[in-house]
Amino acid sequence: MVQICDSAVDAVSGIADGSTVLVGGFGMAGMPVQLIDALIEHGATDLTVVSNNAGNGDTGLAALLAAGRVRKVICSFPRQSDSWVFDGLYRAGDIQLEVVPQGTLAERLRAAGAGIGAFYCPTAVGTPLADGKEQREIDGRQYILEYPLAGDVALIGAHRSDGMGNLVYRKTARNFGPVMATAARTTIAQVSEIVATGDLDPENVVTPSIYIDKVVAV
């Protein structure tokens, strides 16, 4: 059964030091900012964060990095015009980085949720991102072997939840939320509102409650 939490702080209270945390969002769209703020207050440290970006401005994921809680970032776009927090940490040698092409990132997460042991992908063949990875020719094309990317915890943002934890999203704020929900041992969702079970149109449910452990309305 999903746990409906009274606050974001309650929702993240079980996250341990050293956890791998999947953080939804494409930039700020769909980023679970209140859950991240609660994680900062909670105090967990030495985290590995998996996200599309490495933080924007001084809020959300960037604030978690600025608090010194993150050991490593796995992402597709670590640098952009407002990624000064990550940029400063990386240049100072205070954070580790693993760059993963965006499609490969999504597929590694999906593989973790689907129980796929590994897969061959043509993206990044012939680039430094392929260094040290197994390479194989399939039907005349070169591929590299990629492994699933699972999390101890996923923090995602959705639009609405019902009392069972079924989720619907709002437009492009969906982004990585559904696939991250399947790829983590514990999935925590922040939503705009929680409605009565039965009020959501089943045809509109994107993430079923089986993947959700905790929900908090913010």
PDB file of C-alpha atoms in Angstrom:
ATOM      1  CA  MET A   1       0.000   0.000   0.000  1.00  0.00           C
ATOM      2  CA  VAL A   2       1.174   3.497  -0.794  1.00  0.00           C
ATOM      3  CA  GLN A   3       1.962   5.780   2.132  1.00  0.00           C
ATOM      4  CA  ILE A   4       0.328   9.210   1.991  1.00  0.00           C
ATOM      5  CA  CYS A   5       2.794  11.477   3.794  1.00  0.00           C
ATOM      6  CA  ASP A   6       1.932  14.588   5.774  1.00  0.00           C
ATOM      7  CA  SER A   7       4.988  16.494   4.557  1.00  0.00           C
ATOM      8  CA  ALA A   8       7.879  16.274   2.124  1.00  0.00           C
ATOM      9  CA  VAL A   9      10.250  15.900   5.071  1.00  0.00           C
ATOM     10  CA  ASP A  10       8.346  12.818   6.216  1.00  0.00           C
ATOM     11  CA  ALA A  11       8.444  11.429   2.679  1.00  0.00           C
ATOM     12  CA  VAL A  12      12.253  11.538   2.382  1.00  0.00           C
ATOM     13  CA  SER A  13      13.064  10.602   5.975  1.00  0.00           C
ATOM     14  CA  GLY A  14      14.229   7.088   5.067  1.00  0.00           C
ATOM     15  CA  ILE A  15      16.845   8.094   2.482  1.00  0.00           C
ATOM     16  CA  ALA A  16      20.250   6.909   3.673  1.00  0.00           C
ATOM     17  CA  ASP A  17      23.744   8.305   3.174  1.00  0.00           C
ATOM     18  CA  GLY A  18      25.366   6.901   0.047  1.00  0.00           C
ATOM     19  CA  SER A  19      22.068   6.309  -1.776  1.00  0.00           C
ATOM     20  CA  THR A  20      21.647   6.497  -5.525  1.00  0.00           C
ATOM     21  CA  VAL A  21      18.794   8.955  -6.081  1.00  0.00           C
ATOM     22  CA  LEU A  22      16.956   9.264  -9.397  1.00  0.00           C
ATOM     23  CA  VAL A  23      15.624  12.811  -9.778  1.00  0.00           C
ATOM     24  CA  GLY A  24      12.938  13.484 -12.358  1.00  0.00           C
ATOM     25  CA  GLY A  25      12.708  16.632 -14.411  1.00  0.00           C
ATOM     26  CA  PHE A  26      13.878  18.117 -17.691  1.00  0.00           C
ATOM     27  CA  GLY A  27      15.549  21.228 -16.389  1.00  0.00           C
ATOM     28  CA  MET A  28      12.971  22.581 -13.957  1.00  0.00           C
ATOM     29  CA  ALA A  29       9.988  21.023 -15.775  1.00  0.00           C
ATOM     30  CA  GLY A  30       8.730  18.215 -13.582  1.00  0.00           C
ATOM     31  CA  MET A  31      11.548  18.542 -11.054  1.00  0.00           C
ATOM     32  CA  PRO A  32      10.338  17.585  -7.544  1.00  0.00           C
ATOM     33  CA  VAL A  33      11.727  20.741  -5.928  1.00  0.00           C
ATOM     34  CA  GLN A  34       9.920  20.349  -2.598  1.00  0.00           C
ATOM     35  CA  LEU A  35      11.208  16.804  -2.183  1.00  0.00           C
ATOM     36  CA  ILE A  36      14.748  17.978  -2.940  1.00  0.00           C
ATOM     37  CA  ASP A  37      14.451  20.802  -0.415  1.00  0.00           C
ATOM     38  CA  ALA A  38      13.227  18.256   2.131  1.00  0.00           C
ATOM     39  CA  LEU A  39      16.196  16.002   1.315  1.00  0.00           C
ATOM     40  CA  ILE A  40      18.539  18.917   2.034  1.00  0.00           C
ATOM     41  CA  GLU A  41      16.820  19.427   5.390  1.00  0.00           C
ATOM     42  CA  HIS A  42      16.947  15.677   6.074  1.00  0.00           C
ATOM     43  CA  GLY A  43      20.729  15.712   5.758  1.00  0.00           C
ATOM     44  CA  ALA A  44      21.542  12.583   3.713  1.00  0.00           C
ATOM     45  CA  THR A  45      24.971  12.915   2.110  1.00  0.00           C
ATOM     46  CA  ASP A  46      27.465  11.138  -0.185  1.00  0.00           C
ATOM     47  CA  LEU A  47      24.660  10.748  -2.737  1.00  0.00           C
ATOM     48  CA  THR A  48      24.850   9.687  -6.366  1.00  0.00           C
ATOM     49  CA  VAL A  49      22.256  11.647  -8.312  1.00  0.00           C
ATOM     50  CA  VAL A  50      20.881  10.517 -11.668  1.00  0.00           C
ATOM     51  CA  SER A  51      19.051  13.209 -13.609  1.00  0.00           C
ATOM     52  CA  ASN A  52      18.789  14.726 -17.062  1.00  0.00           C
ATOM     53  CA  ASN A  53      20.616  17.897 -15.986  1.00  0.00           C
ATOM     54  CA  ALA A  54      23.061  18.844 -13.252  1.00  0.00           C
ATOM     55  CA  GLY A  55      20.947  21.596 -11.747  1.00  0.00           C
ATOM     56  CA  ASN A  56      19.586  24.999 -12.754  1.00  0.00           C
ATOM     57  CA  GLY A  57      20.309  28.273 -10.995  1.00  0.00           C
ATOM     58  CA  ASP A  58      20.369  27.949  -7.224  1.00  0.00           C
ATOM     59  CA  THR A  59      17.187  25.943  -6.605  1.00  0.00           C
ATOM     60  CA  GLY A  60      16.139  22.303  -6.708  1.00  0.00           C
ATOM     61  CA  LEU A  61      18.953  19.966  -7.680  1.00  0.00           C
ATOM     62  CA  ALA A  62      21.442  22.847  -7.778  1.00  0.00           C
ATOM     63  CA  ALA A  63      20.673  23.586  -4.129  1.00  0.00           C
ATOM     64  CA  LEU A  64      21.356  19.957  -3.208  1.00  0.00           C
ATOM     65  CA  LEU A  65      24.721  20.166  -4.971  1.00  0.00           C
ATOM     66  CA  ALA A  66      25.527  23.487  -3.308  1.00  0.00           C
ATOM     67  CA  ALA A  67      24.838  21.929   0.094  1.00  0.00           C
ATOM     68  CA  GLY A  68      27.671  19.466  -0.548  1.00  0.00           C
ATOM     69  CA  ARG A  69      25.466  16.401  -0.352  1.00  0.00           C
ATOM     70  CA  VAL A  70      26.268  14.878  -3.762  1.00  0.00           C
ATOM     71  CA  ARG A  71      29.347  12.798  -4.497  1.00  0.00           C
ATOM     72  CA  LYS A  72      28.579  11.986  -8.136  1.00  0.00           C
ATOM     73  CA  VAL A  73      26.218  13.138 -10.874  1.00  0.00           C
ATOM     74  CA  ILE A  74      25.106  10.887 -13.737  1.00  0.00           C
ATOM     75  CA  CYS A  75      23.386  12.997 -16.370  1.00  0.00           C
ATOM     76  CA  SER A  76      23.109  14.003 -20.022  1.00  0.00           C
ATOM     77  CA  PHE A  77      23.524  17.786 -19.831  1.00  0.00           C
ATOM     78  CA  PRO A  78      25.881  18.852 -17.019  1.00  0.00           C
ATOM     79  CA  ARG A  79      26.564  22.329 -18.379  1.00  0.00           C
ATOM     80  CA  GLN A  80      24.273  25.089 -19.562  1.00  0.00           C
ATOM     81  CA  SER A  81      23.941  28.822 -19.016  1.00  0.00           C
ATOM     82  CA  ASP A  82      22.593  28.498 -15.461  1.00  0.00           C
ATOM     83  CA  SER A  83      24.530  25.453 -14.222  1.00  0.00           C
ATOM     84  CA  TRP A  84      27.082  27.513 -12.289  1.00  0.00           C
ATOM     85  CA  VAL A  85      26.778  25.452  -9.107  1.00  0.00           C
ATOM     86  CA  PHE A  86      27.777  22.212 -10.784  1.00  0.00           C
ATOM     87  CA  ASP A  87      30.358  23.962 -12.939  1.00  0.00           C
ATOM     88  CA  GLY A  88      32.104  25.398  -9.891  1.00  0.00           C
ATOM     89  CA  LEU A  89      32.097  22.097  -8.023  1.00  0.00           C
ATOM     90  CA  TYR A  90      33.408  20.170 -11.021  1.00  0.00           C
ATOM     91  CA  ARG A  91      36.207  22.632 -11.775  1.00  0.00           C
ATOM     92  CA  ALA A  92      37.265  22.458  -8.118  1.00  0.00           C
ATOM     93  CA  GLY A  93      37.331  18.654  -8.220  1.00  0.00           C
ATOM     94  CA  ASP A  94      34.617  18.412  -5.598  1.00  0.00           C
ATOM     95  CA  ILE A  95      32.164  16.266  -7.573  1.00  0.00           C
ATOM     96  CA  GLN A  96      32.347  13.327  -9.962  1.00  0.00           C
ATOM     97  CA  LEU A  97      30.574  13.219 -13.328  1.00  0.00           C
ATOM     98  CA  GLU A  98      29.387  10.465 -15.639  1.00  0.00           C
ATOM     99  CA  VAL A  99      27.935  11.752 -18.912  1.00  0.00           C
ATOM    100  CA  VAL A 100      25.320   9.512 -20.533  1.00  0.00           C
ATOM    101  CA  PRO A 101      23.616  10.379 -23.850  1.00  0.00           C
ATOM    102  CA  GLN A 102      19.994  11.280 -23.195  1.00  0.00           C
ATOM    103  CA  GLY A 103      18.419   8.375 -25.082  1.00  0.00           C
ATOM    104  CA  THR A 104      20.853   5.949 -23.483  1.00  0.00           C
ATOM    105  CA  LEU A 105      20.036   7.378 -20.055  1.00  0.00           C
ATOM    106  CA  ALA A 106      16.323   6.790 -20.623  1.00  0.00           C
ATOM    107  CA  GLU A 107      16.928   3.271 -21.905  1.00  0.00           C
ATOM    108  CA  ARG A 108      19.252   2.343 -19.033  1.00  0.00           C
ATOM    109  CA  LEU A 109      16.545   3.436 -16.609  1.00  0.00           C
ATOM    110  CA  ARG A 110      13.895   1.545 -18.556  1.00  0.00           C
ATOM    111  CA  ALA A 111      16.080  -1.557 -18.577  1.00  0.00           C
ATOM    112  CA  ALA A 112      16.402  -1.397 -14.802  1.00  0.00           C
ATOM    113  CA  GLY A 113      12.631  -1.256 -14.439  1.00  0.00           C
ATOM    114  CA  ALA A 114      12.015  -3.997 -16.977  1.00  0.00           C
ATOM    115  CA  GLY A 115      14.565  -6.442 -15.562  1.00  0.00           C
ATOM    116  CA  ILE A 116      16.795  -6.343 -18.645  1.00  0.00           C
ATOM    117  CA  GLY A 117      20.366  -7.376 -17.843  1.00  0.00           C
ATOM    118  CA  ALA A 118      22.095  -5.261 -20.501  1.00  0.00           C
ATOM    119  CA  PHE A 119      21.604  -4.050 -24.060  1.00  0.00           C
ATOM    120  CA  TYR A 120      23.639  -3.041 -27.091  1.00  0.00           C
ATOM    121  CA  CYS A 121      23.322   0.555 -28.292  1.00  0.00           C
ATOM    122  CA  PRO A 122      24.945   2.359 -31.259  1.00  0.00           C
ATOM    123  CA  THR A 123      25.002   5.754 -29.547  1.00  0.00           C
ATOM    124  CA  ALA A 124      28.497   7.011 -28.576  1.00  0.00           C
ATOM    125  CA  VAL A 125      30.381   4.479 -30.710  1.00  0.00           C
ATOM    126  CA  GLY A 126      33.682   6.039 -31.712  1.00  0.00           C
ATOM    127  CA  THR A 127      33.604   8.682 -28.961  1.00  0.00           C
ATOM    128  CA  PRO A 128      35.294   8.907 -25.527  1.00  0.00           C
ATOM    129  CA  LEU A 129      31.980   7.797 -23.965  1.00  0.00           C
ATOM    130  CA  ALA A 130      32.607   4.336 -25.426  1.00  0.00           C
ATOM    131  CA  ASP A 131      36.029   3.942 -23.801  1.00  0.00           C
ATOM    132  CA  GLY A 132      36.274   0.779 -21.725  1.00  0.00           C
ATOM    133  CA  LYS A 133      32.938  -0.596 -22.892  1.00  0.00           C
ATOM    134  CA  GLU A 134      32.408  -3.840 -24.730  1.00  0.00           C
ATOM    135  CA  GLN A 135      31.853  -3.249 -28.463  1.00  0.00           C
ATOM    136  CA  ARG A 136      30.227  -5.625 -30.917  1.00  0.00           C
ATOM    137  CA  GLU A 137      29.274  -5.601 -34.583  1.00  0.00           C
ATOM    138  CA  ILE A 138      25.648  -6.585 -35.224  1.00  0.00           C
ATOM    139  CA  ASP A 139      24.321  -6.774 -38.768  1.00  0.00           C
ATOM    140  CA  GLY A 140      27.179  -4.631 -40.032  1.00  0.00           C
ATOM    141  CA  ARG A 141      26.834  -1.887 -37.412  1.00  0.00           C
ATOM    142  CA  GLN A 142      28.935  -1.217 -34.311  1.00  0.00           C
ATOM    143  CA  TYR A 143      27.280  -1.213 -30.881  1.00  0.00           C
ATOM    144  CA  ILE A 144      28.452  -0.789 -27.306  1.00  0.00           C
ATOM    145  CA  LEU A 145      27.157  -2.683 -24.290  1.00  0.00           C
ATOM    146  CA  GLU A 146      25.204  -0.620 -21.746  1.00  0.00           C
ATOM    147  CA  TYR A 147      23.935  -1.713 -18.343  1.00  0.00           C
ATOM    148  CA  PRO A 148      20.752  -0.884 -16.417  1.00  0.00           C
ATOM    149  CA  LEU A 149      20.747   2.168 -14.163  1.00  0.00           C
ATOM    150  CA  ALA A 150      18.761   1.484 -11.008  1.00  0.00           C
ATOM    151  CA  GLY A 151      18.217   3.721  -8.007  1.00  0.00           C
ATOM    152  CA  ASP A 152      17.750   3.186  -4.313  1.00  0.00           C
ATOM    153  CA  VAL A 153      15.202   6.018  -4.410  1.00  0.00           C
ATOM    154  CA  ALA A 154      13.380   7.945  -7.130  1.00  0.00           C
ATOM    155  CA  LEU A 155      12.064  11.449  -6.474  1.00  0.00           C
ATOM    156  CA  ILE A 156       9.515  12.413  -9.099  1.00  0.00           C
ATOM    157  CA  GLY A 157       6.925  15.096  -9.680  1.00  0.00           C
ATOM    158  CA  ALA A 158       3.414  14.392 -10.966  1.00  0.00           C
ATOM    159  CA  HIS A 159       0.202  16.375 -11.332  1.00  0.00           C
ATOM    160  CA  ARG A 160      -2.300  14.271  -9.402  1.00  0.00           C
ATOM    161  CA  SER A 161      -2.443  11.064  -7.400  1.00  0.00           C
ATOM    162  CA  ASP A 162      -5.377   9.125  -6.098  1.00  0.00           C
ATOM    163  CA  GLY A 163      -5.462   7.514  -2.676  1.00  0.00           C
ATOM    164  CA  MET A 164      -3.798   4.374  -4.036  1.00  0.00           C
ATOM    165  CA  GLY A 165      -0.852   6.200  -5.612  1.00  0.00           C
ATOM    166  CA  ASN A 166      -1.886   6.066  -9.268  1.00  0.00           C
ATOM    167  CA  LEU A 167      -0.308   9.061 -11.007  1.00  0.00           C
ATOM    168  CA  VAL A 168      -1.177  11.392 -13.864  1.00  0.00           C
ATOM    169  CA  TYR A 169       1.237  14.003 -15.189  1.00  0.00           C
ATOM    170  CA  ARG A 170       0.863  17.402 -16.789  1.00  0.00           C
ATOM    171  CA  LYS A 171       2.154  17.639 -20.347  1.00  0.00           C
ATOM    172  CA  THR A 172       5.969  17.741 -20.717  1.00  0.00           C
ATOM    173  CA  ALA A 173       6.461  17.737 -16.944  1.00  0.00           C
ATOM    174  CA  ARG A 174       6.057  13.968 -17.314  1.00  0.00           C
ATOM    175  CA  ASN A 175       9.512  13.503 -18.927  1.00  0.00           C
ATOM    176  CA  PHE A 176      11.627  11.017 -16.902  1.00  0.00           C
ATOM    177  CA  GLY A 177       9.098  10.494 -14.099  1.00  0.00           C
ATOM    178  CA  PRO A 178       7.387   7.321 -15.336  1.00  0.00           C
ATOM    179  CA  VAL A 179      10.576   5.459 -16.240  1.00  0.00           C
ATOM    180  CA  MET A 180      12.352   6.480 -13.034  1.00  0.00           C
ATOM    181  CA  ALA A 181       9.384   5.263 -11.003  1.00  0.00           C
ATOM    182  CA  THR A 182       9.965   1.756 -12.335  1.00  0.00           C
ATOM    183  CA  ALA A 183      13.741   1.813 -11.833  1.00  0.00           C
ATOM    184  CA  ALA A 184      14.018   2.514  -8.092  1.00  0.00           C
ATOM    185  CA  ARG A 185      13.612   0.366  -5.012  1.00  0.00           C
ATOM    186  CA  THR A 186      11.566   3.161  -3.390  1.00  0.00           C
ATOM    187  CA  THR A 187       9.656   5.779  -5.388  1.00  0.00           C
ATOM    188  CA  ILE A 188       8.445   9.005  -3.793  1.00  0.00           C
ATOM    189  CA  ALA A 189       6.111  11.305  -5.714  1.00  0.00           C
ATOM    190  CA  GLN A 190       5.199  14.901  -5.024  1.00  0.00           C
ATOM    191  CA  VAL A 191       1.877  15.949  -6.544  1.00  0.00           C
ATOM    192  CA  SER A 192      -0.289  19.049  -6.707  1.00  0.00           C
ATOM    193  CA  GLU A 193      -3.255  17.244  -5.202  1.00  0.00           C
ATOM    194  CA  ILE A 194      -4.457  13.875  -4.023  1.00  0.00           C
ATOM    195  CA  VAL A 195      -7.954  12.941  -5.162  1.00  0.00           C
ATOM    196  CA  ALA A 196     -10.262  10.158  -4.046  1.00  0.00           C
ATOM    197  CA  THR A 197      -9.596   6.707  -5.446  1.00  0.00           C
ATOM    198  CA  GLY A 198     -11.805   6.324  -8.491  1.00  0.00           C
ATOM    199  CA  ASP A 199     -11.706  10.008  -9.460  1.00  0.00           C
ATOM    200  CA  LEU A 200      -8.884   9.542 -11.978  1.00  0.00           C
ATOM    201  CA  ASP A 201      -9.817   8.276 -15.422  1.00  0.00           C
ATOM    202  CA  PRO A 202      -7.981   4.932 -15.676  1.00  0.00           C
ATOM    203  CA  GLU A 203      -7.165   5.723 -19.312  1.00  0.00           C
ATOM    204  CA  ASN A 204      -5.160   8.752 -18.131  1.00  0.00           C
ATOM    205  CA  VAL A 205      -3.110   6.988 -15.467  1.00  0.00           C
ATOM    206  CA  VAL A 206       0.517   6.886 -16.616  1.00  0.00           C
ATOM    207  CA  THR A 207       2.233   5.409 -13.550  1.00  0.00           C
ATOM    208  CA  PRO A 208       0.184   2.752 -11.735  1.00  0.00           C
ATOM    209  CA  SER A 209       0.333   2.531  -7.977  1.00  0.00           C
ATOM    210  CA  ILE A 210       2.370  -0.679  -7.996  1.00  0.00           C
ATOM    211  CA  TYR A 211       5.462   1.453  -8.679  1.00  0.00           C
ATOM    212  CA  ILE A 212       4.783   4.093  -6.010  1.00  0.00           C
ATOM    213  CA  ASP A 213       5.712   3.856  -2.327  1.00  0.00           C
ATOM    214  CA  LYS A 214       5.070   7.343  -0.959  1.00  0.00           C
ATOM    215  CA  VAL A 215       3.027  10.341  -2.102  1.00  0.00           C
ATOM    216  CA  VAL A 216       2.920  13.860  -0.701  1.00  0.00           C
ATOM    217  CA  ALA A 217       0.781  16.781  -1.834  1.00  0.00           C
ATOM    218  CA  VAL A 218       2.718  20.038  -1.988  1.00  0.00           C
TER     219      VAL A 218
END
